[in-house]
Amino acid sequence: MSDAERDRLLAPSRIYVEPAAAELPRGRQVLDRFPDATRVEVDSHWRIPELHGDETNVRRWVRIKREALVLGTKKSLTARPNGRSADFIAPSTSNGCAMACAYCYVPRRKGYSNPITVFANIEQITGYLTRHIGRQGPKPEPNQCDPEAWVYDIGENSDCSVDALISDNVSDLIALFAGQPTAKASFATKYVNRGLLGLSPRGRTRVRFSLMPERPAKLLDLRTSPITDRLQALDDFVEAGYEVHVNLSPVVVYPGWLDDWTALLKDLGDATDAATKAQLAAEIIMLTHNRALHEVNLGWHPKAEQVLWRPDLQETKRSEGGGVNVRYRAGQKRALLDELLDLIAVHAPYLRVRYAF
């Protein structure tokens, strides 16, 4: 990756720093990596008014993601049970993202743009994970997460491929799981970071490349790697020792969507060799959108809402946190999902679907 490519995505001019984070080795590494950035001391990475919760920031949505970086410490260390994509959600080593996918739920956590926050207390996090894995013992029976290993999602609120441009947190996690015979790391990504190919995952890290047809991706997956680049990376990551899956998500319905998915599934087959196909599996997630995010998007990317916000197809669902989400109507959603599954059976019969909802 060229410096120009990295700087297009992430070139912080301001780093908001918790004093405790700046004193840790990982904190110093991050500060040294961006020596020209202005440092702004903050009490808490959660409370930075000029970044979080100010609705006027919607006009600076992408600029904030490129120019701001936050350095803090992770205060609460827990591995939450999941059971769908992973057995557990690992404690975050970062929060936020430099990319700007129009459907992403993460901005709702802190408010508006939500640039990357790096947590500097990586030794505490890896120590906690090592102890947690040890307490689980061998996995007693297969489940949809994995037939043998406990799976830990290490990137719930971020994209680890981008995080690895900033610090060694991701490489430390990959190294940790490489030595764990009963556990695997897992993360989804929309960014091809070929620097990760130089690590030694030893089959204990699952990279889930998110895919959608090129036409909606150009509208919705902003600041991400092109779909063609993601497809071209699959074989290389398998050869480097990663387990590679794909996330077909979010599935967005629009005129011609099935034709576009047919083309993508054909491209997936053409891009992968026999070794990749033999271990490939998929998660399929139909679009869930949010009323508050819809209103924010109208301020910076209204064209996206023409396909994301479809009252003619969607129904309201109250989230566990009290937010108003919208999803495709239950009966119709099942039919739409079945149409996509039928396409996979015809055009990608090798692709095992781990779960679809």
One Martini backbone bead per residue (centre of mass of N, CA, C, O) as a GRO file, in nm:
protein
  357
    1MET     BB    1   0.095   0.037   0.023
    2SER     BB    2   0.065   0.354  -0.020
    3ASP     BB    3   0.087   0.658   0.124
    4ALA     BB    4  -0.140   0.787  -0.042
    5GLU     BB    5  -0.359   0.583   0.027
    6ARG     BB    6  -0.351   0.616   0.333
    7ASP     BB    7  -0.395   0.932   0.339
    8ARG     BB    8  -0.676   0.930   0.211
    9LEU     BB    9  -0.799   0.784   0.471
   10LEU     BB   10  -0.543   0.866   0.683
   11ALA     BB   11  -0.469   1.211   0.822
   12PRO     BB   12  -0.392   1.324   1.108
   13SER     BB   13  -0.413   1.654   1.273
   14ARG     BB   14  -0.569   1.521   1.528
   15ILE     BB   15  -0.509   1.415   1.872
   16TYR     BB   16  -0.702   1.263   2.111
   17VAL     BB   17  -0.586   1.248   2.460
   18GLU     BB   18  -0.535   1.037   2.705
   19PRO     BB   19  -0.298   1.042   2.938
   20ALA     BB   20  -0.277   0.734   2.997
   21ALA     BB   21  -0.228   0.650   2.698
   22ALA     BB   22   0.043   0.812   2.647
   23GLU     BB   23   0.211   0.619   2.862
   24LEU     BB   24   0.188   0.392   2.675
   25PRO     BB   25   0.337   0.212   2.435
   26ARG     BB   26   0.100   0.227   2.229
   27GLY     BB   27   0.061   0.529   2.247
   28ARG     BB   28   0.344   0.607   2.149
   29GLN     BB   29   0.323   0.474   1.875
   30VAL     BB   30   0.096   0.649   1.762
   31LEU     BB   31   0.231   0.927   1.802
   32ASP     BB   32   0.486   0.854   1.628
   33ARG     BB   33   0.327   0.801   1.356
   34PHE     BB   34   0.203   1.118   1.412
   35PRO     BB   35   0.401   1.387   1.460
   36ASP     BB   36   0.219   1.636   1.319
   37ALA     BB   37   0.007   1.615   1.519
   38THR     BB   38  -0.220   1.750   1.716
   39ARG     BB   39  -0.252   1.765   2.068
   40VAL     BB   40  -0.546   1.669   2.264
   41GLU     BB   41  -0.656   1.688   2.574
   42VAL     BB   42  -0.859   1.434   2.743
   43ASP     BB   43  -1.068   1.273   2.968
   44SER     BB   44  -1.253   1.133   2.730
   45HIS     BB   45  -1.339   0.946   2.452
   46TRP     BB   46  -1.659   0.998   2.490
   47ARG     BB   47  -1.595   1.328   2.554
   48ILE     BB   48  -1.612   1.511   2.243
   49PRO     BB   49  -1.782   1.764   2.126
   50GLU     BB   50  -1.642   1.812   1.833
   51LEU     BB   51  -1.728   1.497   1.758
   52HIS     BB   52  -1.973   1.440   1.966
   53GLY     BB   53  -2.319   1.531   1.923
   54ASP     BB   54  -2.281   1.729   1.674
   55GLU     BB   55  -2.487   1.814   1.414
   56THR     BB   56  -2.286   1.998   1.245
   57ASN     BB   57  -2.090   1.753   1.160
   58VAL     BB   58  -2.229   1.639   0.904
   59ARG     BB   59  -2.062   1.825   0.700
   60ARG     BB   60  -1.782   1.659   0.823
   61TRP     BB   61  -1.782   1.351   0.809
   62VAL     BB   62  -1.521   1.270   0.639
   63ARG     BB   63  -1.311   1.466   0.750
   64ILE     BB   64  -1.303   1.355   1.038
   65LYS     BB   65  -1.206   1.065   0.965
   66ARG     BB   66  -0.926   1.169   0.848
   67GLU     BB   67  -0.829   1.401   1.083
   68ALA     BB   68  -0.920   1.215   1.325
   69LEU     BB   69  -0.790   1.101   1.650
   70VAL     BB   70  -0.815   0.856   1.914
   71LEU     BB   71  -0.673   0.816   2.254
   72GLY     BB   72  -0.721   0.535   2.471
   73THR     BB   73  -0.897   0.342   2.719
   74LYS     BB   74  -1.011   0.036   2.826
   75LYS     BB   75  -1.228  -0.017   3.092
   76SER     BB   76  -1.408  -0.262   2.987
   77LEU     BB   77  -1.371  -0.622   3.034
   78THR     BB   78  -1.551  -0.816   2.793
   79ALA     BB   79  -1.710  -1.130   2.689
   80ARG     BB   80  -1.967  -1.154   2.479
   81PRO     BB   81  -2.219  -1.325   2.399
   82ASN     BB   82  -2.355  -1.456   2.084
   83GLY     BB   83  -2.393  -1.713   1.835
   84ARG     BB   84  -2.364  -1.626   1.533
   85SER     BB   85  -2.072  -1.533   1.428
   86ALA     BB   86  -1.995  -1.569   1.735
   87ASP     BB   87  -1.941  -1.660   2.059
   88PHE     BB   88  -1.767  -1.387   2.098
   89ILE     BB   89  -1.715  -1.056   2.213
   90ALA     BB   90  -1.453  -0.880   2.222
   91PRO     BB   91  -1.265  -0.660   2.338
   92SER     BB   92  -1.192  -0.360   2.240
   93THR     BB   93  -0.924  -0.187   2.044
   94SER     BB   94  -1.161  -0.023   1.905
   95ASN     BB   95  -1.337   0.271   1.763
   96GLY     BB   96  -1.449   0.306   1.472
   97CYS     BB   97  -1.403   0.480   1.141
   98ALA     BB   98  -1.268   0.583   0.823
   99MET     BB   99  -1.507   0.497   0.701
  100ALA     BB  100  -1.848   0.554   0.504
  101CYS     BB  101  -2.094   0.380   0.553
  102ALA     BB  102  -2.436   0.449   0.520
  103TYR     BB  103  -2.537   0.186   0.719
  104CYS     BB  104  -2.387   0.232   0.974
  105TYR     BB  105  -2.412   0.190   1.332
  106VAL     BB  106  -2.165   0.316   1.487
  107PRO     BB  107  -2.234   0.629   1.500
  108ARG     BB  108  -2.456   0.588   1.730
  109ARG     BB  109  -2.271   0.550   1.980
  110LYS     BB  110  -2.138   0.866   1.974
  111GLY     BB  111  -2.196   1.044   1.732
  112TYR     BB  112  -2.171   1.056   1.427
  113SER     BB  113  -1.881   1.008   1.269
  114ASN     BB  114  -1.674   0.844   1.430
  115PRO     BB  115  -1.380   0.805   1.472
  116ILE     BB  116  -1.094   0.670   1.561
  117THR     BB  117  -1.036   0.459   1.844
  118VAL     BB  118  -0.753   0.388   2.037
  119PHE     BB  119  -0.641   0.128   2.245
  120ALA     BB  120  -0.352   0.110   2.463
  121ASN     BB  121  -0.437  -0.150   2.659
  122ILE     BB  122  -0.341  -0.434   2.524
  123GLU     BB  123  -0.235  -0.613   2.758
  124GLN     BB  124  -0.505  -0.634   2.906
  125ILE     BB  125  -0.668  -0.759   2.675
  126THR     BB  126  -0.492  -1.013   2.617
  127GLY     BB  127  -0.503  -1.122   2.904
  128TYR     BB  128  -0.805  -1.160   2.922
  129LEU     BB  129  -0.835  -1.352   2.679
  130THR     BB  130  -0.653  -1.578   2.777
  131ARG     BB  131  -0.826  -1.643   3.027
  132HIS     BB  132  -1.096  -1.693   2.884
  133ILE     BB  133  -1.008  -1.925   2.706
  134GLY     BB  134  -0.912  -2.112   2.938
  135ARG     BB  135  -1.201  -2.139   3.073
  136GLN     BB  136  -1.347  -2.298   2.837
  137GLY     BB  137  -1.198  -2.485   2.683
  138PRO     BB  138  -1.311  -2.711   2.501
  139LYS     BB  139  -1.527  -2.762   2.257
  140PRO     BB  140  -1.804  -2.970   2.289
  141GLU     BB  141  -1.954  -2.854   2.018
  142PRO     BB  142  -2.089  -2.783   1.742
  143ASN     BB  143  -2.148  -2.481   1.547
  144GLN     BB  144  -2.204  -2.205   1.343
  145CYS     BB  145  -1.925  -2.081   1.409
  146ASP     BB  146  -1.782  -2.372   1.485
  147PRO     BB  147  -1.676  -2.704   1.516
  148GLU     BB  148  -1.414  -2.639   1.740
  149ALA     BB  149  -1.396  -2.332   1.791
  150TRP     BB  150  -1.367  -2.050   1.958
  151VAL     BB  151  -1.524  -1.743   1.867
  152TYR     BB  152  -1.372  -1.413   1.824
  153ASP     BB  153  -1.474  -1.093   1.796
  154ILE     BB  154  -1.239  -0.813   1.716
  155GLY     BB  155  -1.457  -0.605   1.519
  156GLU     BB  156  -1.740  -0.474   1.591
  157ASN     BB  157  -1.650  -0.133   1.598
  158SER     BB  158  -1.463  -0.206   1.342
  159ASP     BB  159  -1.167  -0.214   1.122
  160CYS     BB  160  -0.886  -0.400   1.129
  161SER     BB  161  -0.743  -0.320   0.863
  162VAL     BB  162  -0.724  -0.019   0.948
  163ASP     BB  163  -0.607  -0.038   1.233
  164ALA     BB  164  -0.325  -0.156   1.123
  165LEU     BB  165  -0.225   0.140   1.032
  166ILE     BB  166  -0.181   0.253   1.342
  167SER     BB  167  -0.125  -0.030   1.489
  168ASP     BB  168  -0.044  -0.346   1.674
  169ASN     BB  169  -0.310  -0.470   1.777
  170VAL     BB  170  -0.384  -0.677   1.556
  171SER     BB  171  -0.119  -0.840   1.555
  172ASP     BB  172  -0.146  -0.926   1.851
  173LEU     BB  173  -0.408  -1.088   1.817
  174ILE     BB  174  -0.312  -1.285   1.601
  175ALA     BB  175  -0.083  -1.400   1.775
  176LEU     BB  176  -0.253  -1.506   2.004
  177PHE     BB  177  -0.438  -1.707   1.831
  178ALA     BB  178  -0.206  -1.878   1.705
  179GLY     BB  179  -0.171  -2.011   2.020
  180GLN     BB  180  -0.487  -2.122   2.005
  181PRO     BB  181  -0.640  -2.436   1.983
  182THR     BB  182  -0.955  -2.332   2.091
  183ALA     BB  183  -0.925  -2.061   1.909
  184LYS     BB  184  -1.069  -1.770   1.732
  185ALA     BB  185  -1.048  -1.516   1.520
  186SER     BB  186  -1.272  -1.237   1.408
  187PHE     BB  187  -1.331  -1.037   1.100
  188ALA     BB  188  -1.463  -0.770   0.935
  189THR     BB  189  -1.418  -0.638   0.588
  190LYS     BB  190  -1.355  -0.343   0.343
  191TYR     BB  191  -1.032  -0.380   0.355
  192VAL     BB  192  -0.722  -0.399   0.185
  193ASN     BB  193  -0.452  -0.531   0.383
  194ARG     BB  194  -0.143  -0.651   0.286
  195GLY     BB  195   0.012  -0.645   0.557
  196LEU     BB  196  -0.131  -0.908   0.677
  197LEU     BB  197   0.036  -1.121   0.503
  198GLY     BB  198   0.300  -1.102   0.708
  199LEU     BB  199   0.168  -1.278   0.896
  200SER     BB  200   0.088  -1.557   1.153
  201PRO     BB  201  -0.213  -1.720   1.189
  202ARG     BB  202  -0.248  -2.040   1.158
  203GLY     BB  203  -0.577  -2.054   1.118
  204ARG     BB  204  -0.682  -1.840   1.375
  205THR     BB  205  -0.800  -1.639   1.147
  206ARG     BB  206  -1.100  -1.478   1.046
  207VAL     BB  207  -1.179  -1.343   0.732
  208ARG     BB  208  -1.449  -1.113   0.645
  209PHE     BB  209  -1.552  -1.035   0.338
  210SER     BB  210  -1.730  -0.781   0.220
  211LEU     BB  211  -2.020  -0.809  -0.002
  212MET     BB  212  -2.130  -0.636  -0.299
  213PRO     BB  213  -2.242  -0.499  -0.546
  214GLU     BB  214  -2.105  -0.248  -0.729
  215ARG     BB  215  -2.333  -0.045  -0.750
  216PRO     BB  216  -2.401  -0.007  -0.441
  217ALA     BB  217  -2.108   0.032  -0.341
  218LYS     BB  218  -2.061   0.315  -0.472
  219LEU     BB  219  -2.291   0.443  -0.286
  220LEU     BB  220  -2.228   0.301   0.020
  221ASP     BB  221  -1.902   0.221   0.012
  222LEU     BB  222  -1.724   0.446   0.151
  223ARG     BB  223  -1.376   0.433   0.152
  224THR     BB  224  -1.333   0.164   0.021
  225SER     BB  225  -1.268  -0.117  -0.121
  226PRO     BB  226  -1.305  -0.253  -0.397
  227ILE     BB  227  -1.457  -0.536  -0.493
  228THR     BB  228  -1.226  -0.641  -0.673
  229ASP     BB  229  -1.010  -0.634  -0.449
  230ARG     BB  230  -1.146  -0.836  -0.259
  231LEU     BB  231  -1.151  -1.075  -0.453
  232GLN     BB  232  -0.833  -1.076  -0.509
  233ALA     BB  233  -0.764  -1.146  -0.191
  234LEU     BB  234  -0.860  -1.430  -0.107
  235ASP     BB  235  -0.628  -1.622  -0.192
  236ASP     BB  236  -0.399  -1.474  -0.038
  237PHE     BB  237  -0.512  -1.523   0.251
  238VAL     BB  238  -0.511  -1.825   0.242
  239GLU     BB  239  -0.205  -1.859   0.181
  240ALA     BB  240  -0.128  -1.696   0.462
  241GLY     BB  241  -0.338  -1.854   0.688
  242TYR     BB  242  -0.627  -1.784   0.648
  243GLU     BB  243  -0.951  -1.766   0.714
  244VAL     BB  244  -1.208  -1.742   0.455
  245HIS     BB  245  -1.479  -1.527   0.431
  246VAL     BB  246  -1.818  -1.409   0.360
  247ASN     BB  247  -2.011  -1.107   0.346
  248LEU     BB  248  -2.348  -1.070   0.255
  249SER     BB  249  -2.336  -0.725   0.307
  250PRO     BB  250  -2.585  -0.565   0.269
  251VAL     BB  251  -2.899  -0.647   0.158
  252VAL     BB  252  -3.020  -0.463  -0.117
  253VAL     BB  253  -3.321  -0.339  -0.244
  254TYR     BB  254  -3.361  -0.309  -0.602
  255PRO     BB  255  -3.364  -0.252  -0.915
  256GLY     BB  256  -3.176  -0.539  -1.017
  257TRP     BB  257  -3.046  -0.704  -0.776
  258LEU     BB  258  -3.029  -0.998  -0.888
  259ASP     BB  259  -2.842  -0.941  -1.125
  260ASP     BB  260  -2.606  -0.835  -0.953
  261TRP     BB  261  -2.568  -1.096  -0.783
  262THR     BB  262  -2.505  -1.283  -1.014
  263ALA     BB  263  -2.244  -1.141  -1.098
  264LEU     BB  264  -2.095  -1.169  -0.828
  265LEU     BB  265  -2.097  -1.480  -0.806
  266LYS     BB  266  -1.932  -1.522  -1.061
  267ASP     BB  267  -1.685  -1.358  -0.969
  268LEU     BB  268  -1.620  -1.534  -0.725
  269GLY     BB  269  -1.553  -1.791  -0.886
  270ASP     BB  270  -1.326  -1.660  -1.068
  271ALA     BB  271  -1.138  -1.557  -0.810
  272THR     BB  272  -1.129  -1.863  -0.709
  273ASP     BB  273  -0.992  -2.135  -0.585
  274ALA     BB  274  -1.011  -2.447  -0.457
  275ALA     BB  275  -0.903  -2.378  -0.172
  276THR     BB  276  -1.103  -2.151  -0.112
  277LYS     BB  277  -1.372  -2.297  -0.167
  278ALA     BB  278  -1.335  -2.528   0.053
  279GLN     BB  279  -1.349  -2.284   0.303
  280LEU     BB  280  -1.596  -2.136   0.221
  281ALA     BB  281  -1.813  -1.889   0.374
  282ALA     BB  282  -2.140  -1.747   0.475
  283GLU     BB  283  -2.293  -1.436   0.542
  284ILE     BB  284  -2.637  -1.316   0.567
  285ILE     BB  285  -2.752  -0.965   0.550
  286MET     BB  286  -3.008  -0.782   0.586
  287LEU     BB  287  -3.124  -0.481   0.590
  288THR     BB  288  -3.067  -0.238   0.850
  289HIS     BB  289  -3.216   0.052   0.964
  290ASN     BB  290  -3.224   0.410   1.072
  291ARG     BB  291  -3.376   0.696   1.147
  292ALA     BB  292  -3.140   0.870   1.249
  293LEU     BB  293  -2.947   0.802   1.015
  294HIS     BB  294  -3.124   0.902   0.791
  295GLU     BB  295  -3.118   1.202   0.882
  296VAL     BB  296  -2.814   1.234   0.861
  297ASN     BB  297  -2.771   1.149   0.561
  298LEU     BB  298  -2.931   1.391   0.440
  299GLY     BB  299  -2.675   1.589   0.512
  300TRP     BB  300  -2.442   1.410   0.316
  301HIS     BB  301  -2.613   1.139   0.161
  302PRO     BB  302  -2.905   1.125   0.002
  303LYS     BB  303  -2.879   0.903  -0.221
  304ALA     BB  304  -2.870   0.656  -0.032
  305GLU     BB  305  -3.177   0.682   0.069
  306GLN     BB  306  -3.316   0.571  -0.193
  307VAL     BB  307  -3.233   0.259  -0.093
  308LEU     BB  308  -3.253   0.249   0.229
  309TRP     BB  309  -3.531   0.415   0.223
  310ARG     BB  310  -3.829   0.189   0.224
  311PRO     BB  311  -4.151   0.208   0.309
  312ASP     BB  312  -4.268  -0.002   0.094
  313LEU     BB  313  -4.072  -0.250   0.241
  314GLN     BB  314  -4.085  -0.150   0.539
  315GLU     BB  315  -4.037  -0.192   0.895
  316THR     BB  316  -4.073  -0.148   1.231
  317LYS     BB  317  -3.806  -0.169   1.491
  318ARG     BB  318  -3.730  -0.202   1.814
  319SER     BB  319  -3.462  -0.172   1.986
  320GLU     BB  320  -3.290  -0.248   2.271
  321GLY     BB  321  -3.202   0.074   2.290
  322GLY     BB  322  -3.475   0.230   2.150
  323GLY     BB  323  -3.453   0.235   1.861
  324VAL     BB  324  -3.548   0.307   1.517
  325ASN     BB  325  -3.597   0.050   1.310
  326VAL     BB  326  -3.553  -0.085   0.976
  327ARG     BB  327  -3.712  -0.345   0.777
  328TYR     BB  328  -3.801  -0.590   0.607
  329ARG     BB  329  -4.070  -0.742   0.573
  330ALA     BB  330  -4.110  -1.042   0.694
  331GLY     BB  331  -4.242  -1.194   0.454
  332GLN     BB  332  -4.066  -1.059   0.232
  333LYS     BB  333  -3.784  -1.125   0.337
  334ARG     BB  334  -3.796  -1.431   0.295
  335ALA     BB  335  -3.830  -1.418  -0.012
  336LEU     BB  336  -3.573  -1.259  -0.076
  337LEU     BB  337  -3.375  -1.458   0.051
  338ASP     BB  338  -3.451  -1.704  -0.125
  339GLU     BB  339  -3.357  -1.581  -0.391
  340LEU     BB  340  -3.058  -1.569  -0.312
  341LEU     BB  341  -3.018  -1.869  -0.241
  342ASP     BB  342  -3.081  -1.968  -0.526
  343LEU     BB  343  -2.841  -1.832  -0.660
  344ILE     BB  344  -2.622  -1.981  -0.504
  345ALA     BB  345  -2.698  -2.271  -0.594
  346VAL     BB  346  -2.627  -2.206  -0.896
  347HIS     BB  347  -2.346  -2.005  -0.886
  348ALA     BB  348  -2.245  -2.116  -0.563
  349PRO     BB  349  -2.238  -2.430  -0.447
  350TYR     BB  350  -1.973  -2.407  -0.255
  351LEU     BB  351  -2.134  -2.208  -0.069
  352ARG     BB  352  -2.151  -2.186   0.262
  353VAL     BB  353  -2.420  -2.117   0.480
  354ARG     BB  354  -2.424  -2.023   0.803
  355TYR     BB  355  -2.613  -1.759   0.779
  356ALA     BB  356  -2.955  -1.606   0.760
  357PHE     BB  357  -3.135  -1.259   0.799
   0.00000   0.00000   0.00000
